[in-house]
Short mmCIF file of C-alpha atoms and ligand atoms in Angstrom, two decimals:
data_model
loop_
_atom_site.label_atom_id
_atom_site.label_comp_id
_atom_site.label_asym_id
_atom_site.label_seq_id
_atom_site.Cartn_x
_atom_site.Cartn_y
_atom_site.Cartn_z
CA MET A 165 15.69 23.17 -39.66
CA SER A 166 14.86 26.81 -39.24
CA GLU A 167 16.01 29.04 -36.42
CA ILE A 168 12.52 30.55 -36.32
CA LEU A 169 10.96 27.21 -35.51
CA HIS A 170 13.13 26.60 -32.49
CA ALA A 171 13.11 30.18 -31.21
CA SER A 172 9.32 29.94 -31.14
CA LEU A 173 9.62 27.28 -28.44
CA GLY A 174 10.37 28.18 -24.83
CA ARG A 175 10.45 31.41 -22.91
CA HIS A 176 13.38 33.36 -24.42
CA GLY A 177 12.67 36.25 -22.07
CA ARG A 178 8.95 36.41 -22.83
CA LEU A 179 7.31 36.76 -19.41
CA SER A 180 3.93 38.47 -19.12
CA ASP A 181 2.90 40.62 -16.16
CA ALA A 182 0.13 38.10 -15.49
CA GLU A 183 2.58 35.21 -15.16
CA ARG A 184 4.91 37.33 -13.02
CA ARG A 185 1.97 37.98 -10.66
CA GLN A 186 1.17 34.24 -10.61
CA PHE A 187 4.72 33.44 -9.51
CA ALA A 188 4.40 35.98 -6.68
CA LEU A 189 1.02 34.54 -5.66
CA ALA A 190 2.43 31.00 -5.61
CA GLN A 191 5.38 32.15 -3.52
CA ARG A 192 3.03 33.74 -0.99
CA LEU A 193 0.44 30.95 -0.74
CA LEU A 194 2.19 27.65 -1.42
CA PRO A 195 5.12 26.10 0.46
CA GLY A 196 8.14 27.01 -1.64
CA GLY A 197 5.78 28.39 -4.29
CA ALA A 198 5.10 24.81 -5.42
CA LEU A 199 2.12 22.47 -5.72
CA GLY A 200 4.19 19.43 -4.78
CA GLY A 201 7.68 18.06 -4.40
CA ASN A 202 9.04 19.44 -7.66
CA ALA A 203 9.80 23.07 -8.35
CA LEU A 204 11.55 24.37 -11.43
CA PRO A 205 14.58 26.64 -11.11
CA ASP A 206 13.78 30.37 -11.20
CA ASP A 207 15.36 30.91 -14.62
CA ALA A 208 13.37 28.06 -16.21
CA LYS A 209 10.03 28.07 -14.40
CA PHE A 210 6.60 28.72 -15.89
CA VAL A 211 2.90 28.43 -15.06
CA PHE A 212 0.98 25.94 -17.21
CA SER A 213 -1.96 27.41 -19.08
CA HIS A 214 -3.21 24.66 -21.40
CA GLY A 215 -2.03 21.64 -23.36
CA ALA A 216 -2.86 19.87 -26.61
CA GLY A 217 -1.29 16.64 -27.84
CA GLY A 218 2.45 16.67 -27.17
CA ARG A 219 2.61 20.41 -26.44
CA PHE A 220 1.53 22.94 -23.83
CA TRP A 221 1.60 26.70 -23.32
CA ASP A 222 2.51 28.83 -20.33
CA THR A 223 0.41 31.77 -19.18
CA SER A 224 2.67 34.18 -21.11
CA GLY A 225 1.71 32.30 -24.29
CA ASN A 226 5.05 30.50 -24.78
CA GLU A 227 4.96 27.05 -26.33
CA TYR A 228 6.74 23.91 -25.10
CA ILE A 229 7.05 20.29 -26.19
CA ASP A 230 6.18 18.05 -23.27
CA TYR A 231 8.37 15.08 -22.42
CA CYS A 232 7.23 14.98 -18.78
CA LEU A 233 3.57 14.39 -19.64
CA GLY A 234 2.09 14.55 -16.17
CA SER A 235 4.94 12.36 -14.91
CA GLY A 236 4.04 9.74 -17.47
CA SER A 237 0.30 9.66 -16.90
CA LEU A 238 -0.52 11.42 -20.19
CA PHE A 239 0.46 8.58 -22.50
CA LEU A 240 -2.37 9.78 -24.76
CA GLY A 241 -1.05 13.37 -24.64
CA HIS A 242 -2.86 16.47 -23.44
CA ALA A 243 -6.60 16.76 -24.00
CA HIS A 244 -6.88 13.67 -26.19
CA PRO A 245 -10.30 13.90 -27.92
CA ALA A 246 -11.35 10.42 -26.75
CA ILE A 247 -10.60 11.29 -23.11
CA VAL A 248 -12.22 14.72 -23.34
CA ARG A 249 -15.36 13.20 -24.89
CA ALA A 250 -15.59 10.35 -22.38
CA VAL A 251 -15.12 12.65 -19.39
CA ALA A 252 -17.59 15.23 -20.70
CA GLU A 253 -20.24 12.58 -21.40
CA GLN A 254 -19.80 11.07 -17.96
CA ALA A 255 -19.74 14.44 -16.16
CA VAL A 256 -23.29 15.25 -17.16
CA LYS A 257 -24.43 11.85 -15.83
CA GLY A 258 -22.78 12.36 -12.43
CA THR A 259 -19.17 12.28 -11.38
CA HIS A 260 -19.06 10.21 -8.25
CA PHE A 261 -21.17 7.96 -6.01
CA PHE A 262 -18.60 7.06 -3.29
CA ALA A 263 -17.07 3.60 -3.59
CA TYR A 264 -20.38 1.95 -4.48
CA LEU A 265 -20.96 0.01 -7.68
CA ASN A 266 -21.27 2.19 -10.75
CA GLU A 267 -21.53 1.40 -14.42
CA ALA A 268 -18.30 3.00 -15.62
CA SER A 269 -16.08 1.40 -12.95
CA LEU A 270 -17.59 -2.03 -13.55
CA ARG A 271 -16.91 -1.76 -17.25
CA LEU A 272 -13.33 -0.66 -16.56
CA ALA A 273 -12.88 -3.57 -14.12
CA GLU A 274 -14.03 -6.01 -16.79
CA MET A 275 -11.60 -4.61 -19.38
CA PHE A 276 -8.77 -4.42 -16.85
CA CYS A 277 -9.09 -8.03 -15.67
CA LYS A 278 -9.21 -9.26 -19.26
CA LEU A 279 -5.94 -7.50 -20.08
CA VAL A 280 -3.81 -7.83 -16.95
CA PRO A 281 -2.47 -11.39 -16.53
CA CYS A 282 -2.43 -11.49 -12.70
CA ALA A 283 -5.78 -9.72 -12.23
CA GLU A 284 -8.29 -12.23 -10.86
CA ARG A 285 -9.69 -9.29 -8.90
CA VAL A 286 -9.14 -5.54 -9.03
CA ARG A 287 -9.74 -2.66 -6.60
CA PHE A 288 -9.55 0.85 -7.97
CA THR A 289 -7.74 3.45 -5.89
CA THR A 290 -7.02 7.11 -6.50
CA SER A 291 -3.24 7.09 -7.01
CA GLY A 292 -0.17 4.94 -7.38
CA SER A 293 0.76 5.60 -3.75
CA ASP A 294 -2.67 4.44 -2.63
CA SER A 295 -2.15 1.27 -4.64
CA THR A 296 1.27 0.35 -3.25
CA PHE A 297 0.15 1.17 0.30
CA HIS A 298 -2.87 -1.12 0.06
CA ALA A 299 -0.91 -3.87 -1.70
CA MET A 300 1.55 -3.90 1.20
CA ARG A 301 -1.28 -4.06 3.75
CA LEU A 302 -2.93 -6.94 1.85
CA ALA A 303 0.41 -8.79 1.75
CA ARG A 304 1.05 -8.30 5.47
CA ALA A 305 -2.43 -9.48 6.39
CA PHE A 306 -2.24 -12.49 4.06
CA THR A 307 1.12 -13.75 5.27
CA GLY A 308 0.91 -12.58 8.88
CA ARG A 309 4.42 -11.16 8.47
CA LYS A 310 5.57 -7.58 8.93
CA LYS A 311 8.47 -6.80 6.63
CA ILE A 312 8.55 -5.73 3.00
CA LEU A 313 11.62 -5.74 0.78
CA LYS A 314 12.07 -2.98 -1.76
CA PHE A 315 14.98 -2.15 -4.06
CA GLU A 316 17.43 0.68 -3.73
CA GLY A 317 16.48 3.56 -6.02
CA ALA A 318 12.93 2.30 -6.58
CA TYR A 319 10.01 4.69 -6.14
CA HIS A 320 6.69 3.39 -4.86
CA GLY A 321 5.01 6.61 -3.78
CA VAL A 322 4.72 8.99 -0.87
CA HIS A 323 3.73 6.90 2.15
CA ASP A 324 6.07 5.94 4.98
CA TYR A 325 6.75 2.43 3.63
CA ALA A 326 7.71 3.88 0.26
CA GLN A 327 9.84 6.93 1.06
CA LEU A 328 12.86 4.85 1.94
CA SER A 329 15.99 4.51 -0.20
CA THR A 330 14.28 5.96 -3.26
CA ALA A 331 17.17 8.30 -4.04
CA PRO A 332 19.94 7.92 -1.46
CA LYS A 333 23.03 10.07 -2.06
CA LYS A 334 25.23 7.02 -1.54
CA THR A 335 24.52 3.34 -1.32
CA ALA A 336 24.32 2.04 2.23
CA ALA A 337 24.80 -1.34 3.85
CA PHE A 338 22.00 -3.59 2.64
CA PRO A 339 19.30 -4.26 3.81
CA GLN A 340 19.27 -1.06 5.87
CA PRO A 341 16.81 1.53 4.44
CA GLN A 342 17.65 5.23 4.28
CA PRO A 343 14.74 7.64 4.78
CA ASP A 344 14.09 10.13 1.96
CA THR A 345 12.06 12.45 4.13
CA ALA A 346 11.86 13.64 7.68
CA GLY A 347 8.90 12.32 9.63
CA ILE A 348 9.22 8.56 9.17
CA PRO A 349 9.41 6.86 12.59
CA GLN A 350 12.36 4.52 13.10
CA GLU A 351 9.85 1.74 13.92
CA VAL A 352 8.48 2.02 10.36
CA GLN A 353 11.95 2.02 8.85
CA ASP A 354 12.66 -1.18 10.78
CA LEU A 355 9.84 -2.87 8.87
CA MET A 356 11.48 -2.36 5.48
CA LEU A 357 14.43 -4.11 3.87
CA VAL A 358 16.39 -2.79 0.90
CA ALA A 359 18.26 -4.82 -1.72
CA PRO A 360 20.24 -3.82 -4.83
CA PHE A 361 18.15 -3.98 -8.02
CA ASN A 362 19.41 -6.52 -10.57
CA ASP A 363 21.53 -8.30 -7.95
CA LEU A 364 19.79 -11.61 -7.49
CA GLU A 365 22.51 -13.13 -5.33
CA GLU A 366 22.42 -10.37 -2.71
CA THR A 367 18.61 -10.35 -2.80
CA ARG A 368 18.61 -14.11 -2.29
CA ARG A 369 20.80 -13.75 0.79
CA ILE A 370 18.56 -11.06 2.30
CA VAL A 371 15.34 -12.95 1.58
CA ALA A 372 16.73 -16.21 3.00
CA ARG A 373 17.87 -14.43 6.17
CA HIS A 374 14.49 -12.69 6.71
CA ALA A 375 12.07 -15.17 5.14
CA GLY A 376 10.20 -15.83 8.39
CA GLU A 377 9.29 -12.16 8.81
CA LEU A 378 9.01 -11.13 5.14
CA ALA A 379 5.52 -10.55 3.70
CA ALA A 380 6.42 -9.35 0.21
CA VAL A 381 8.99 -8.13 -2.25
CA ILE A 382 7.89 -5.07 -4.21
CA VAL A 383 9.67 -4.30 -7.47
CA GLU A 384 9.40 -1.89 -10.38
CA PRO A 385 9.85 -4.21 -13.37
CA ILE A 386 11.80 -1.45 -15.11
CA GLN A 387 13.27 0.44 -12.17
CA ARG A 388 13.10 4.14 -13.09
CA ILE A 389 15.62 4.14 -15.98
CA ILE A 390 17.15 0.70 -15.33
CA MET A 391 16.13 -2.32 -17.36
CA PRO A 392 15.98 -5.64 -15.51
CA LYS A 393 18.85 -7.97 -16.39
CA PRO A 394 17.70 -11.11 -18.20
CA GLY A 395 16.57 -13.58 -15.54
CA PHE A 396 16.32 -11.04 -12.69
CA LEU A 397 12.52 -10.80 -12.56
CA GLU A 398 12.15 -14.52 -13.23
CA GLY A 399 14.63 -15.18 -10.42
CA LEU A 400 12.65 -12.96 -8.06
CA ARG A 401 9.48 -14.86 -8.91
CA GLU A 402 11.14 -18.18 -8.11
CA LEU A 403 12.82 -16.84 -4.99
CA THR A 404 9.63 -15.38 -3.50
CA GLN A 405 7.62 -18.49 -4.34
CA SER A 406 10.17 -20.75 -2.74
CA HIS A 407 9.89 -18.80 0.56
CA ASP A 408 6.11 -18.23 0.44
CA VAL A 409 6.77 -14.51 0.13
CA LEU A 410 4.43 -12.49 -2.09
CA LEU A 411 5.68 -10.66 -5.16
CA ILE A 412 4.19 -7.22 -5.83
CA LEU A 413 4.92 -5.85 -9.28
CA ASP A 414 4.67 -2.06 -9.25
CA GLU A 415 3.27 -1.31 -12.70
CA VAL A 416 2.44 2.33 -11.98
CA VAL A 417 4.78 3.41 -14.81
CA THR A 418 4.84 0.28 -16.98
CA GLY A 419 1.11 -0.50 -16.87
CA PHE A 420 -0.43 0.12 -20.32
CA ARG A 421 2.87 1.70 -21.48
CA TYR A 422 4.40 -1.55 -22.65
CA GLY A 423 1.29 -2.94 -24.28
CA LEU A 424 -2.06 -3.54 -22.64
CA GLY A 425 -0.70 -6.40 -20.51
CA GLY A 426 2.08 -4.16 -19.14
CA ALA A 427 5.40 -5.48 -17.90
CA GLN A 428 3.77 -8.74 -16.77
CA ALA A 429 3.03 -9.65 -20.35
CA LEU A 430 6.27 -8.14 -21.66
CA PHE A 431 8.53 -10.12 -19.32
CA GLY A 432 6.24 -13.11 -18.80
CA ILE A 433 6.12 -12.66 -15.00
CA LYS A 434 2.95 -13.33 -13.02
CA PRO A 435 3.10 -11.55 -9.66
CA ASP A 436 0.75 -12.19 -6.74
CA LEU A 437 -0.29 -8.54 -6.71
CA ALA A 438 0.27 -5.64 -9.08
CA THR A 439 -0.18 -1.93 -8.56
CA TYR A 440 -1.32 0.68 -11.08
CA GLY A 441 -1.69 4.43 -11.47
CA LYS A 442 -0.77 7.02 -14.10
CA ILE A 443 -1.88 5.83 -17.58
CA ILE A 444 -5.01 4.01 -16.37
CA GLY A 445 -6.52 7.41 -15.50
CA SER A 446 -4.77 9.26 -18.33
CA GLY A 447 -4.50 12.39 -16.20
CA LEU A 448 -7.41 11.68 -13.86
CA PRO A 449 -6.77 10.31 -10.38
CA VAL A 450 -7.15 6.55 -10.81
CA GLY A 451 -5.02 3.71 -9.55
CA ALA A 452 -5.58 0.01 -8.99
CA VAL A 453 -4.44 -2.96 -6.97
CA ALA A 454 -4.98 -6.25 -8.75
CA GLY A 455 -4.03 -9.83 -8.19
CA ARG A 456 -4.85 -13.24 -6.81
CA ALA A 457 -8.44 -13.65 -5.65
CA ASP A 458 -7.47 -15.23 -2.32
CA ILE A 459 -5.32 -12.21 -1.42
CA MET A 460 -7.66 -9.54 -2.80
CA ASP A 461 -10.75 -11.10 -1.20
CA GLN A 462 -9.39 -10.19 2.22
CA ALA A 463 -10.91 -6.79 1.35
CA ASN A 464 -14.44 -8.20 1.01
CA PRO A 465 -16.55 -5.67 2.97
CA SER A 466 -19.02 -8.33 4.10
CA ASN A 467 -16.24 -9.61 6.37
CA LYS A 468 -15.94 -6.28 8.16
CA GLY A 469 -15.30 -6.87 11.85
CA LYS A 470 -14.11 -10.47 11.30
CA PRO A 471 -10.51 -11.57 11.79
CA GLY A 472 -8.47 -11.27 8.61
CA TYR A 473 -10.62 -8.55 7.08
CA VAL A 474 -8.48 -5.91 5.33
CA TYR A 475 -9.88 -2.41 5.16
CA GLN A 476 -9.38 -1.00 1.69
CA ASN A 477 -11.36 2.11 0.87
CA GLY A 478 -11.27 5.73 -0.19
CA THR A 479 -13.88 8.45 -0.58
CA LEU A 480 -13.06 8.97 -4.25
CA GLN A 481 -12.56 5.30 -5.10
CA GLY A 482 -14.50 4.11 -8.15
CA HIS A 483 -14.66 7.67 -9.44
CA CYS A 484 -16.80 7.77 -12.59
CA LEU A 485 -14.75 10.39 -14.44
CA GLY A 486 -11.58 8.40 -13.86
CA ALA A 487 -13.28 5.20 -14.94
CA ALA A 488 -14.63 6.86 -18.08
CA ALA A 489 -11.13 8.12 -18.89
CA GLY A 490 -9.70 4.64 -18.25
CA ILE A 491 -12.16 2.99 -20.62
CA ALA A 492 -11.42 5.57 -23.32
CA ALA A 493 -7.67 5.15 -22.80
CA ILE A 494 -7.82 1.36 -23.18
CA GLU A 495 -10.05 1.63 -26.26
CA THR A 496 -7.66 4.15 -27.84
CA LEU A 497 -4.59 2.07 -27.05
CA SER A 498 -6.28 -1.05 -28.46
CA ALA A 499 -6.26 0.34 -32.01
CA ALA A 500 -3.86 -1.40 -34.38
CA GLY A 501 -0.33 -0.01 -34.58
CA VAL A 502 -0.55 2.48 -31.69
CA TYR A 503 2.32 1.03 -29.68
CA GLU A 504 4.49 0.37 -32.75
CA ARG A 505 4.15 4.00 -33.81
CA VAL A 506 4.93 5.61 -30.46
CA ASN A 507 7.80 3.22 -29.76
CA GLY A 508 9.19 3.91 -33.25
CA LEU A 509 8.98 7.65 -32.73
CA ALA A 510 10.79 7.38 -29.38
CA ALA A 511 13.50 5.21 -30.99
CA ASP A 512 13.97 7.84 -33.74
CA LEU A 513 14.21 10.52 -31.06
CA ARG A 514 16.81 8.57 -29.07
CA ARG A 515 18.93 8.04 -32.20
CA ALA A 516 18.73 11.69 -33.26
CA LEU A 517 19.56 12.95 -29.75
CA GLN A 518 22.58 10.69 -29.48
CA GLN A 519 23.86 12.05 -32.81
CA ILE A 520 23.50 15.63 -31.57
CA PHE A 521 25.32 14.94 -28.29
CA ASP A 522 28.07 13.07 -30.18
CA ARG A 523 28.43 15.93 -32.64
CA HIS A 524 28.98 18.30 -29.73
CA GLY A 525 31.52 15.90 -28.22
CA MET A 526 29.43 15.56 -25.05
CA ARG A 527 29.70 12.43 -22.94
CA VAL A 528 25.96 11.92 -22.83
CA LEU A 529 24.42 8.50 -23.34
CA VAL A 530 20.83 8.37 -24.62
CA PHE A 531 18.94 5.17 -23.89
CA GLY A 532 15.54 3.86 -22.94
CA TYR A 533 13.00 1.27 -23.95
CA GLY A 534 9.70 1.65 -25.79
CA SER A 535 8.21 5.09 -25.32
CA MET A 536 10.75 6.26 -22.73
CA TRP A 537 14.06 8.03 -23.26
CA HIS A 538 16.74 8.92 -20.78
CA MET A 539 20.09 10.64 -20.83
CA LEU A 540 22.99 10.38 -18.45
CA PHE A 541 26.52 11.75 -18.47
CA THR A 542 28.06 8.29 -18.57
CA ASP A 543 29.61 5.77 -20.97
CA ARG A 544 27.38 2.79 -20.39
CA GLU A 545 23.75 2.12 -19.67
CA PRO A 546 23.15 1.73 -15.92
CA THR A 547 22.25 -1.71 -14.60
CA SER A 548 22.18 -0.69 -10.93
CA TYR A 549 21.35 2.30 -8.78
CA ALA A 550 25.08 2.61 -8.04
CA ASP A 551 25.66 3.13 -11.80
CA VAL A 552 23.09 5.95 -11.81
CA LEU A 553 24.80 7.55 -8.81
CA ALA A 554 28.18 7.30 -10.53
CA ALA A 555 26.98 9.37 -13.52
CA ASP A 556 27.59 13.13 -13.49
CA SER A 557 24.28 14.39 -12.09
CA GLY A 558 25.44 18.02 -11.83
CA SER A 559 26.04 18.26 -15.57
CA LEU A 560 22.73 16.54 -16.26
CA LEU A 561 20.89 19.09 -14.16
CA ARG A 562 22.57 21.95 -16.04
CA LEU A 563 21.69 20.38 -19.40
CA GLU A 564 18.09 19.75 -18.36
CA ARG A 565 17.70 23.35 -17.28
CA GLU A 566 18.88 24.42 -20.76
CA LEU A 567 16.40 22.05 -22.39
CA ILE A 568 13.54 23.60 -20.45
CA ARG A 569 14.75 27.08 -21.35
CA GLN A 570 14.72 26.04 -25.01
CA GLY A 571 11.12 24.84 -24.67
CA LEU A 572 11.54 21.11 -24.06
CA PHE A 573 9.92 20.18 -20.78
CA VAL A 574 11.81 17.38 -19.07
CA LEU A 575 11.42 16.58 -15.40
CA PRO A 576 14.88 17.28 -13.97
CA GLY A 577 16.85 14.16 -13.05
CA ASN A 578 14.16 11.81 -14.21
CA ARG A 579 12.64 9.72 -16.94
CA ARG A 580 11.33 11.25 -20.16
CA PHE A 581 8.25 10.04 -22.01
CA VAL A 582 6.81 10.22 -25.51
CA SER A 583 3.03 10.12 -25.91
CA ILE A 584 0.95 8.65 -28.70
CA ALA A 585 -0.03 12.24 -29.54
CA HIS A 586 3.55 13.32 -30.28
CA THR A 587 4.12 13.87 -33.98
CA GLU A 588 7.05 13.79 -36.38
CA ARG A 589 6.81 17.59 -36.32
CA ASP A 590 7.31 17.56 -32.53
CA LEU A 591 10.42 15.49 -33.06
CA GLU A 592 11.65 17.80 -35.84
CA ASP A 593 11.20 20.85 -33.62
CA THR A 594 12.90 19.11 -30.71
CA LEU A 595 16.21 18.60 -32.48
CA PRO A 596 17.23 22.25 -33.10
CA ALA A 597 16.13 23.09 -29.56
CA ILE A 598 18.41 20.35 -28.20
CA ASP A 599 21.18 21.59 -30.44
CA GLU A 600 20.81 25.09 -29.01
CA ALA A 601 20.64 23.71 -25.45
CA CYS A 602 23.95 21.92 -26.05
CA ARG A 603 25.56 25.12 -27.36
CA GLU A 604 24.38 27.04 -24.28
CA PHE A 605 25.46 24.20 -21.99
CA LEU A 606 28.95 24.16 -23.46
CA LYS A 607 29.32 27.92 -22.89
CA THR A 608 28.94 27.50 -19.12
C1 PLP N 1187 6.64 3.06 -9.94
C2 PLP N 1187 5.80 4.04 -9.17
N1 PLP N 1187 5.05 3.60 -8.15
C3 PLP N 1187 4.25 4.43 -7.43
C4 PLP N 1187 4.21 5.77 -7.73
C5 PLP N 1187 3.32 6.69 -6.93
O1 PLP N 1187 2.26 7.11 -7.73
P1 PLP N 1187 1.46 8.45 -7.37
O2 PLP N 1187 2.40 9.58 -7.62
O3 PLP N 1187 0.28 8.41 -8.31
O4 PLP N 1187 1.03 8.35 -5.97
C6 PLP N 1187 4.98 6.28 -8.79
C7 PLP N 1187 4.95 7.71 -9.13
O5 PLP N 1187 5.73 8.22 -9.90
C8 PLP N 1187 5.80 5.39 -9.53
O6 PLP N 1187 6.56 5.83 -10.53
#
């Protein structure tokens, strides 16, 4: 593989005056110079200009291969022709009519309910956080109980019931939650319970102790980078059913990534409610709550003002551009061989990366399932959040920074994705860049 190929990726000192001015503008106008909760280190940061397929360019004209992909929402890659066409066609017909019935959203609802095993009804939202928030409210109203159990290390969004024990620095006494942000009242924290993922026995003890006040258990079927142990999800289903507690499967990452039926179909688990975001909008703001009709129908607007009515709404709900993108995404992913190809490419990438790290004598383990790949400075694949904490996160951060500098965009400390638009050429160009990143890493 040629040096020229890899040196053409990444910044390598190429920073235009325009991009320099954009950094200064961001610093002046945005908190911390950032649009959200993630900012890149100064020596690896860039301003996105445009993307195509598995690649994007910064405003200095430097090229990158994208393994962050809009935090996993761009499973079809950047500017996929089917999405661009669908959005453009819809835009000229009108973009939004508030959350009233519209053609595109109805069509998406029909497709969605056909594909998602638990979806007797669906409500579209505008993000994954919206979806988990409303699923929790539906569960509380349905059961008349206040508490929700989540797992340590799981991420369910930005709201106060979600920003607890998502990334604690050390594991605490279960089921006590640890806030991830300032601003969450203690009274809210008291409504949440935390259990260790993949530990059915401990979860059983917590659920049994709190069953009378527990509305739901919410779980990521694949928690960040941790696969469920055989029997864990099935055990949760049995456990929740036996205590009349609802099970919410958070499919924001897994939905449409692991086949059109998501993790429910993959693991054969039928939750009471499921939450969606990311891929369903393929880069547009769409989410969904779906599930049992008797739970979802609490949000029937003709019951407004009556006891038991659950308010579920949003100004941008049922957005036509998002629905058009969702329809195009499902149609594209329905073509024969799409999942086999992307999963195969990701498996090739994982194998090749492991060989490179081994060749450099680095204690990095590459793993992942389907179209995801992860790396940790550890000897064995994590099965718990404690395992993730035990890995050398400082070294990982240094390596990730090198990867970005070599033109491979990975979200620091997080999961990496491959899209259906990534090509063998993307993979070929990735390997020398990784090789160079390792060399640089080992110098420091
Ligand atoms: C499993 C899971 N649930 C919920 C969310 C929140 O989604 P959003 O960022 O769209 O609000 C995320 C976001 O990464 C997620 O990974």
